[in-house]
mmCIF file of C-alpha atoms in Angstrom:
data_model
loop_
_atom_site.group_PDB
_atom_site.id
_atom_site.type_symbol
_atom_site.label_atom_id
_atom_site.label_comp_id
_atom_site.label_asym_id
_atom_site.label_seq_id
_atom_site.Cartn_x
_atom_site.Cartn_y
_atom_site.Cartn_z
ATOM 1 C CA MET A 1 4.345 -4.341 9.607
ATOM 2 C CA PHE A 2 5.094 -7.310 7.269
ATOM 3 C CA ASP A 3 7.938 -9.529 6.030
ATOM 4 C CA HIS A 4 7.635 -8.822 2.330
ATOM 5 C CA ILE A 5 5.146 -8.267 -0.452
ATOM 6 C CA ASP A 6 5.764 -9.765 -3.887
ATOM 7 C CA LEU A 7 3.946 -7.379 -6.241
ATOM 8 C CA ARG A 8 3.495 -7.735 -10.007
ATOM 9 C CA VAL A 9 2.951 -4.697 -12.215
ATOM 10 C CA SER A 10 2.434 -4.298 -15.961
ATOM 11 C CA SER A 11 4.640 -1.180 -16.204
ATOM 12 C CA LEU A 12 7.477 -0.628 -13.754
ATOM 13 C CA LYS A 13 7.801 3.020 -14.823
ATOM 14 C CA LYS A 14 4.125 3.770 -14.188
ATOM 15 C CA ALA A 15 4.130 1.796 -10.922
ATOM 16 C CA ARG A 16 7.211 3.676 -9.682
ATOM 17 C CA GLU A 17 5.458 7.019 -10.205
ATOM 18 C CA PHE A 18 2.496 5.803 -8.115
ATOM 19 C CA TYR A 19 4.404 4.022 -5.335
ATOM 20 C CA ASP A 20 7.157 6.627 -5.051
ATOM 21 C CA ALA A 21 4.426 9.128 -4.105
ATOM 22 C CA TRP A 22 3.138 7.348 -0.983
ATOM 23 C CA LEU A 23 5.387 4.477 0.152
ATOM 24 C CA PRO A 24 7.986 6.891 1.606
ATOM 25 C CA ALA A 25 5.288 8.158 3.999
ATOM 26 C CA LEU A 26 5.239 4.608 5.412
ATOM 27 C CA GLY A 27 9.009 4.715 5.866
ATOM 28 C CA LEU A 28 9.726 2.669 2.733
ATOM 29 C CA THR A 29 12.298 4.017 0.305
ATOM 30 C CA ALA A 30 13.286 2.811 -3.141
ATOM 31 C CA GLY A 31 16.091 0.287 -2.896
ATOM 32 C CA GLY A 32 17.850 -1.851 -5.471
ATOM 33 C CA GLY A 33 16.473 -2.638 -8.863
ATOM 34 C CA GLY A 34 17.047 -3.624 -12.424
ATOM 35 C CA ALA A 35 15.411 -3.214 -15.811
ATOM 36 C CA ASP A 36 12.263 -5.071 -14.759
ATOM 37 C CA TRP A 37 12.282 -5.068 -10.944
ATOM 38 C CA LYS A 38 12.519 -2.721 -7.956
ATOM 39 C CA THR A 39 12.523 -3.014 -4.181
ATOM 40 C CA TYR A 40 11.294 -0.706 -1.441
ATOM 41 C CA ARG A 41 12.761 -1.105 2.059
ATOM 42 C CA LEU A 42 12.479 0.532 5.427
ATOM 43 C CA ALA A 43 14.592 3.690 5.418
ATOM 44 C CA GLY A 44 18.095 2.998 6.704
ATOM 45 C CA GLU A 45 17.692 -0.800 6.568
ATOM 46 C CA SER A 46 20.060 -2.765 4.392
ATOM 47 C CA GLY A 47 18.797 -6.092 5.731
ATOM 48 C CA ARG A 48 16.316 -8.416 4.213
ATOM 49 C CA MET A 49 12.984 -7.528 5.850
ATOM 50 C CA PRO A 50 10.499 -5.992 5.490
ATOM 51 C CA PHE A 51 10.434 -5.095 1.828
ATOM 52 C CA ILE A 52 8.266 -4.820 -1.250
ATOM 53 C CA TRP A 53 9.583 -6.616 -4.304
ATOM 54 C CA MET A 54 8.046 -5.231 -7.498
ATOM 55 C CA VAL A 55 8.443 -7.137 -10.768
ATOM 56 C CA GLU A 56 7.309 -6.017 -14.198
ATOM 57 C CA GLU A 57 5.135 -8.519 -16.043
ATOM 58 C CA PRO A 58 3.509 -6.723 -18.998
ATOM 59 C CA ALA A 59 0.474 -9.061 -19.092
ATOM 60 C CA HIS A 60 -0.245 -8.743 -15.340
ATOM 61 C CA ARG A 61 -3.720 -7.835 -14.088
ATOM 62 C CA GLY A 62 -4.495 -7.453 -10.393
ATOM 63 C CA GLY A 63 -6.545 -10.025 -8.512
ATOM 64 C CA LEU A 64 -8.843 -10.074 -5.515
ATOM 65 C CA ASN A 65 -6.063 -10.092 -2.929
ATOM 66 C CA ARG A 66 -5.642 -6.978 -0.799
ATOM 67 C CA VAL A 67 -2.642 -5.829 1.232
ATOM 68 C CA ALA A 68 -3.604 -4.023 4.456
ATOM 69 C CA ILE A 69 -1.048 -1.689 6.046
ATOM 70 C CA TYR A 70 -1.526 -0.761 9.705
ATOM 71 C CA GLN A 71 -1.228 2.816 10.902
ATOM 72 C CA PRO A 72 -1.431 4.085 14.516
ATOM 73 C CA GLY A 73 -4.430 6.401 14.086
ATOM 74 C CA ALA A 74 -7.033 7.983 11.825
ATOM 75 C CA PRO A 75 -4.876 11.033 10.944
ATOM 76 C CA ASP A 76 -2.192 8.651 9.665
ATOM 77 C CA VAL A 77 -4.725 6.699 7.601
ATOM 78 C CA ASN A 78 -6.054 9.974 6.176
ATOM 79 C CA ARG A 79 -2.567 11.204 5.287
ATOM 80 C CA ILE A 80 -1.362 8.019 3.563
ATOM 81 C CA ALA A 81 -4.662 7.524 1.725
ATOM 82 C CA GLY A 82 -4.552 11.138 0.560
ATOM 83 C CA LEU A 83 -1.055 10.657 -0.846
ATOM 84 C CA ALA A 84 -2.188 7.541 -2.726
ATOM 85 C CA GLN A 85 -5.264 9.351 -4.060
ATOM 86 C CA ALA A 86 -3.151 12.295 -5.258
ATOM 87 C CA ALA A 87 -0.779 9.830 -6.946
ATOM 88 C CA GLY A 88 -3.624 8.400 -9.031
ATOM 89 C CA ALA A 89 -5.150 5.615 -6.936
ATOM 90 C CA VAL A 90 -7.927 3.781 -8.783
ATOM 91 C CA ASN A 91 -11.245 2.758 -7.189
ATOM 92 C CA TYR A 92 -10.412 4.989 -4.236
ATOM 93 C CA GLU A 93 -12.665 4.618 -1.187
ATOM 94 C CA ALA A 94 -12.160 7.467 1.281
ATOM 95 C CA PRO A 95 -11.263 6.678 4.901
ATOM 96 C CA GLU A 96 -14.220 5.756 7.086
ATOM 97 C CA TYR A 97 -15.214 3.589 10.030
ATOM 98 C CA CYS A 98 -15.981 0.081 8.783
ATOM 99 C CA THR A 99 -18.262 -1.271 11.483
ATOM 100 C CA ASP A 100 -18.648 -4.577 9.619
ATOM 101 C CA TYR A 101 -14.979 -5.228 10.544
ATOM 102 C CA GLY A 102 -15.196 -3.908 14.090
ATOM 103 C CA GLN A 103 -16.554 -0.975 16.047
ATOM 104 C CA HIS A 104 -13.306 1.005 15.804
ATOM 105 C CA TYR A 105 -11.959 -0.211 12.456
ATOM 106 C CA TYR A 106 -11.018 2.782 10.277
ATOM 107 C CA ALA A 107 -9.734 2.272 6.742
ATOM 108 C CA ALA A 108 -9.300 3.546 3.203
ATOM 109 C CA TYR A 109 -9.178 1.304 0.140
ATOM 110 C CA PHE A 110 -7.662 1.786 -3.306
ATOM 111 C CA GLU A 111 -5.934 0.064 -6.210
ATOM 112 C CA ASP A 112 -2.921 0.819 -8.338
ATOM 113 C CA ALA A 113 -3.281 1.071 -12.136
ATOM 114 C CA ASP A 114 -2.965 -2.733 -12.462
ATOM 115 C CA GLY A 115 -5.745 -3.482 -9.988
ATOM 116 C CA ASN A 116 -3.444 -4.464 -7.103
ATOM 117 C CA ARG A 117 -5.571 -3.714 -4.046
ATOM 118 C CA TRP A 118 -4.399 -1.845 -0.925
ATOM 119 C CA GLU A 119 -5.904 -0.897 2.405
ATOM 120 C CA ILE A 120 -4.577 1.578 4.961
ATOM 121 C CA CYS A 121 -6.164 0.904 8.355
ATOM 122 C CA CYS A 122 -6.134 1.424 12.106
ATOM 123 C CA ARG A 123 -8.119 0.080 15.043
ATOM 124 C CA HIS A 124 -8.854 2.701 17.651
ATOM 125 C CA ALA A 125 -11.707 4.317 19.534
ATOM 126 C CA PRO A 126 -12.710 7.664 18.040
ATOM 127 C CA ALA A 127 -12.226 10.823 20.085
ATOM 128 C CA ILE A 128 -15.322 11.952 21.966
ATOM 129 C CA ALA A 129 -16.216 15.597 21.367
#
C-alpha cells in the first residue's frame, strides 16, 4: 500500500475522531502516541512499515497534495468512502469512474477538517449487466 505518510493536523483530538472512523477499515489501527502525535499501523504489525504518523501543529492548513489509497474493487471504494463521509469528510466527491485518469479508474475524493486531501481508488473493468 505505502511505506508511511507523515500527516500534519491542527487538532489531534479532532483528527483522531475522523481517522478512527475509517482507517480501521483499511486494516490500520491506532498505535503509539503522545500528547501531540499518533501513529496508525497495519493490524497485528509491530514493525516499522507501513504506517501513518500524525503530528499536531495548531497552525497547519492542508495543501494541494493528495494521498491515494488503492482498494481491490468498487464495493471497497464505496465502503471506505462512505465511512469517511459519515465521519465528516470535507469536500466529499462521491465514488465514480474518472475516465480522464483511465477507462476503468474508479475513485472517491475527500479532505479532512484541515484540508489534507485523500483519494480511495481502484482500477478495474466494470461488470457487464
